[in-house]
PDB file of C-alpha atoms in Angstrom:
ATOM      1  CA  MET A   1     137.155 124.192  49.431  1.00  0.00           C
ATOM      2  CA  ALA A   2     137.431 126.404  52.449  1.00  0.00           C
ATOM      3  CA  ASP A   3     135.087 128.834  50.725  1.00  0.00           C
ATOM      4  CA  LYS A   4     132.511 126.071  50.282  1.00  0.00           C
ATOM      5  CA  GLY A   5     132.832 125.106  53.943  1.00  0.00           C
ATOM      6  CA  ALA A   6     132.410 128.749  55.022  1.00  0.00           C
ATOM      7  CA  GLU A   7     129.407 129.118  52.701  1.00  0.00           C
ATOM      8  CA  LEU A   8     127.878 125.899  54.073  1.00  0.00           C
ATOM      9  CA  GLN A   9     128.479 127.121  57.629  1.00  0.00           C
ATOM     10  CA  SER A  10     126.792 130.432  56.734  1.00  0.00           C
ATOM     11  CA  TYR A  11     123.734 128.566  55.362  1.00  0.00           C
ATOM     12  CA  ASN A  12     123.670 126.396  58.441  1.00  0.00           C
ATOM     13  CA  ASN A  13     123.798 129.433  60.738  1.00  0.00           C
ATOM     14  CA  GLU A  14     121.016 131.116  58.767  1.00  0.00           C
ATOM     15  CA  LEU A  15     118.917 127.930  58.835  1.00  0.00           C
ATOM     16  CA  VAL A  16     119.382 127.598  62.598  1.00  0.00           C
ATOM     17  CA  LYS A  17     118.386 131.267  63.045  1.00  0.00           C
ATOM     18  CA  CYS A  18     115.253 130.793  60.907  1.00  0.00           C
ATOM     19  CA  LEU A  19     114.293 127.725  62.929  1.00  0.00           C
ATOM     20  CA  GLU A  20     114.791 129.653  66.186  1.00  0.00           C
ATOM     21  CA  ASP A  21     112.629 132.499  64.855  1.00  0.00           C
ATOM     22  CA  LEU A  22     109.902 130.021  63.861  1.00  0.00           C
ATOM     23  CA  ARG A  23     110.037 128.371  67.302  1.00  0.00           C
ATOM     24  CA  GLU A  24     109.738 131.791  68.991  1.00  0.00           C
ATOM     25  CA  LYS A  25     106.747 132.691  66.808  1.00  0.00           C
ATOM     26  CA  ARG A  26     105.187 129.280  67.510  1.00  0.00           C
ATOM     27  CA  GLU A  27     105.721 129.778  71.253  1.00  0.00           C
ATOM     28  CA  GLU A  28     104.112 133.238  71.072  1.00  0.00           C
ATOM     29  CA  VAL A  29     101.098 131.781  69.233  1.00  0.00           C
ATOM     30  CA  HIS A  30     100.947 128.982  71.819  1.00  0.00           C
ATOM     31  CA  ARG A  31     100.878 131.545  74.663  1.00  0.00           C
ATOM     32  CA  GLN A  32      98.097 133.451  72.868  1.00  0.00           C
ATOM     33  CA  ILE A  33      96.138 130.207  72.429  1.00  0.00           C
ATOM     34  CA  LEU A  34      96.475 129.382  76.137  1.00  0.00           C
ATOM     35  CA  LYS A  35      95.400 132.901  77.082  1.00  0.00           C
ATOM     36  CA  GLU A  36      92.367 132.816  74.768  1.00  0.00           C
ATOM     37  CA  GLU A  37      91.382 129.319  75.920  1.00  0.00           C
ATOM     38  CA  ASP A  38      91.512 130.546  79.504  1.00  0.00           C
ATOM     39  CA  GLU A  39      89.393 133.570  78.572  1.00  0.00           C
ATOM     40  CA  ARG A  40      86.954 131.304  76.707  1.00  0.00           C
ATOM     41  CA  ASP A  41      86.640 129.017  79.732  1.00  0.00           C
ATOM     42  CA  LYS A  42      85.945 131.980  82.012  1.00  0.00           C
ATOM     43  CA  ILE A  43      83.314 133.348  79.612  1.00  0.00           C
ATOM     44  CA  GLN A  44      81.658 129.925  79.321  1.00  0.00           C
ATOM     45  CA  ASN A  45      81.526 129.730  83.113  1.00  0.00           C
ATOM     46  CA  ASP A  46      80.040 133.241  83.274  1.00  0.00           C
ATOM     47  CA  ILE A  47      77.433 132.229  80.679  1.00  0.00           C
ATOM     48  CA  ARG A  48      76.547 129.119  82.704  1.00  0.00           C
ATOM     49  CA  ILE A  49      76.163 131.221  85.864  1.00  0.00           C
ATOM     50  CA  LEU A  50      74.079 133.819  84.028  1.00  0.00           C
ATOM     51  CA  ASN A  51      71.866 131.127  82.474  1.00  0.00           C
ATOM     52  CA  GLU A  52      71.230 129.631  85.915  1.00  0.00           C
ATOM     53  CA  ARG A  53      70.420 133.087  87.257  1.00  0.00           C
ATOM     54  CA  LEU A  54      68.132 133.758  84.288  1.00  0.00           C
ATOM     55  CA  SER A  55      66.295 130.491  84.927  1.00  0.00           C
ATOM     56  CA  ARG A  56      65.736 131.391  88.579  1.00  0.00           C
ATOM     57  CA  ILE A  57      64.485 134.863  87.645  1.00  0.00           C
ATOM     58  CA  GLU A  58      62.146 133.430  84.977  1.00  0.00           C
ATOM     59  CA  ALA A  59      60.690 130.978  87.519  1.00  0.00           C
ATOM     60  CA  SER A  60      60.251 133.758  90.074  1.00  0.00           C
ATOM     61  CA  LEU A  61      58.610 136.031  87.514  1.00  0.00           C
ATOM     62  CA  SER A  62      56.250 133.282  86.466  1.00  0.00           C
ATOM     63  CA  LYS A  63      55.086 132.757  90.060  1.00  0.00           C
ATOM     64  CA  LYS A  64      54.718 136.492  90.667  1.00  0.00           C
ATOM     65  CA  LEU A  65      52.777 137.017  87.440  1.00  0.00           C
ATOM     66  CA  ALA A  66      50.388 134.225  88.435  1.00  0.00           C
ATOM     67  CA  ALA A  67      49.978 135.780  91.897  1.00  0.00           C
ATOM     68  CA  ARG A  68      49.294 139.204  90.368  1.00  0.00           C
ATOM     69  CA  THR A  69      46.672 137.700  88.067  1.00  0.00           C
ATOM     70  CA  GLU A  70      45.018 136.058  91.070  1.00  0.00           C
ATOM     71  CA  TYR A  71      45.029 139.383  92.952  1.00  0.00           C
ATOM     72  CA  ASP A  72      43.470 141.106  89.929  1.00  0.00           C
ATOM     73  CA  ARG A  73      40.739 138.447  89.742  1.00  0.00           C
ATOM     74  CA  THR A  74      39.994 138.679  93.475  1.00  0.00           C
ATOM     75  CA  ILE A  75      39.875 142.488  93.371  1.00  0.00           C
ATOM     76  CA  ARG A  76      37.555 142.431  90.345  1.00  0.00           C
ATOM     77  CA  GLU A  77      35.194 139.922  91.971  1.00  0.00           C
ATOM     78  CA  THR A  78      35.200 141.845  95.255  1.00  0.00           C
ATOM     79  CA  GLU A  79      34.449 145.146  93.522  1.00  0.00           C
ATOM     80  CA  THR A  80      31.588 143.529  91.584  1.00  0.00           C
ATOM     81  CA  SER A  81      30.129 142.066  94.775  1.00  0.00           C
ATOM     82  CA  TYR A  82      30.522 145.376  96.579  1.00  0.00           C
ATOM     83  CA  MET A  83      28.672 147.190  93.798  1.00  0.00           C
ATOM     84  CA  LYS A  84      25.809 144.665  94.096  1.00  0.00           C
ATOM     85  CA  ILE A  85      25.677 145.267  97.851  1.00  0.00           C
ATOM     86  CA  LEU A  86      25.532 149.030  97.255  1.00  0.00           C
ATOM     87  CA  GLU A  87      22.712 148.626  94.755  1.00  0.00           C
ATOM     88  CA  SER A  88      20.796 146.378  97.172  1.00  0.00           C
ATOM     89  CA  SER A  89      21.337 148.894  99.975  1.00  0.00           C
ATOM     90  CA  GLN A  90      19.972 151.699  97.822  1.00  0.00           C
ATOM     91  CA  ILE A  91      16.913 149.636  96.907  1.00  0.00           C
ATOM     92  CA  LEU A  92      16.370 148.673 100.549  1.00  0.00           C
ATOM     93  CA  LEU A  93      16.706 152.295 101.655  1.00  0.00           C
ATOM     94  CA  HIS A  94      14.252 153.432  98.998  1.00  0.00           C
ATOM     95  CA  ILE A  95      11.724 150.742 100.057  1.00  0.00           C
ATOM     96  CA  LEU A  96      12.197 151.613 103.737  1.00  0.00           C
ATOM     97  CA  LYS A  97      11.565 155.309 103.076  1.00  0.00           C
ATOM     98  CA  GLN A  98       8.492 154.482 101.008  1.00  0.00           C
ATOM     99  CA  GLU A  99       7.119 152.198 103.736  1.00  0.00           C
ATOM    100  CA  SER A 100       7.844 154.870 106.329  1.00  0.00           C
ATOM    101  CA  VAL A 101       5.867 157.388 104.292  1.00  0.00           C
ATOM    102  CA  ASN A 102       3.032 154.886 103.868  1.00  0.00           C
ATOM    103  CA  LEU A 103       2.956 154.176 107.620  1.00  0.00           C
ATOM    104  CA  VAL A 104       2.840 157.866 108.422  1.00  0.00           C
ATOM    105  CA  LYS A 105      -0.016 158.331 105.914  1.00  0.00           C
ATOM    106  CA  LYS A 106      -1.979 155.431 107.397  1.00  0.00           C
ATOM    107  CA  ARG A 107      -1.493 156.675 110.917  1.00  0.00           C
ATOM    108  CA  THR A 108      -2.505 160.224 110.117  1.00  0.00           C
ATOM    109  CA  SER A 109      -5.485 159.228 108.024  1.00  0.00           C
ATOM    110  CA  GLY A 110      -6.691 156.716 110.587  1.00  0.00           C
ATOM    111  CA  VAL A 111      -6.648 159.123 113.491  1.00  0.00           C
TER     112      VAL A 111
END
């Protein structure tokens, strides 16, 4: 009977040791879970901050692209108008020279 009691005590000791090992493994997994949840929370916060930053940059880019388009339109219209002024100036100069020649001819032929 003593042998059975010793054997039962041995099983009990082994069972207690297995339970302790399982609790230690569970505690290690629990620590890993807490660590990963903390890391996840930090990453989610970083993503939120980056998304807010991205939204601000997108809004800024949109405004700047619209401004650039407006500058391009104004420059194009100004260049077109300037070219028309140059053409008109050339025509006016040509007419003025022609009239000057005609006036000189009239004055010299009338003298």
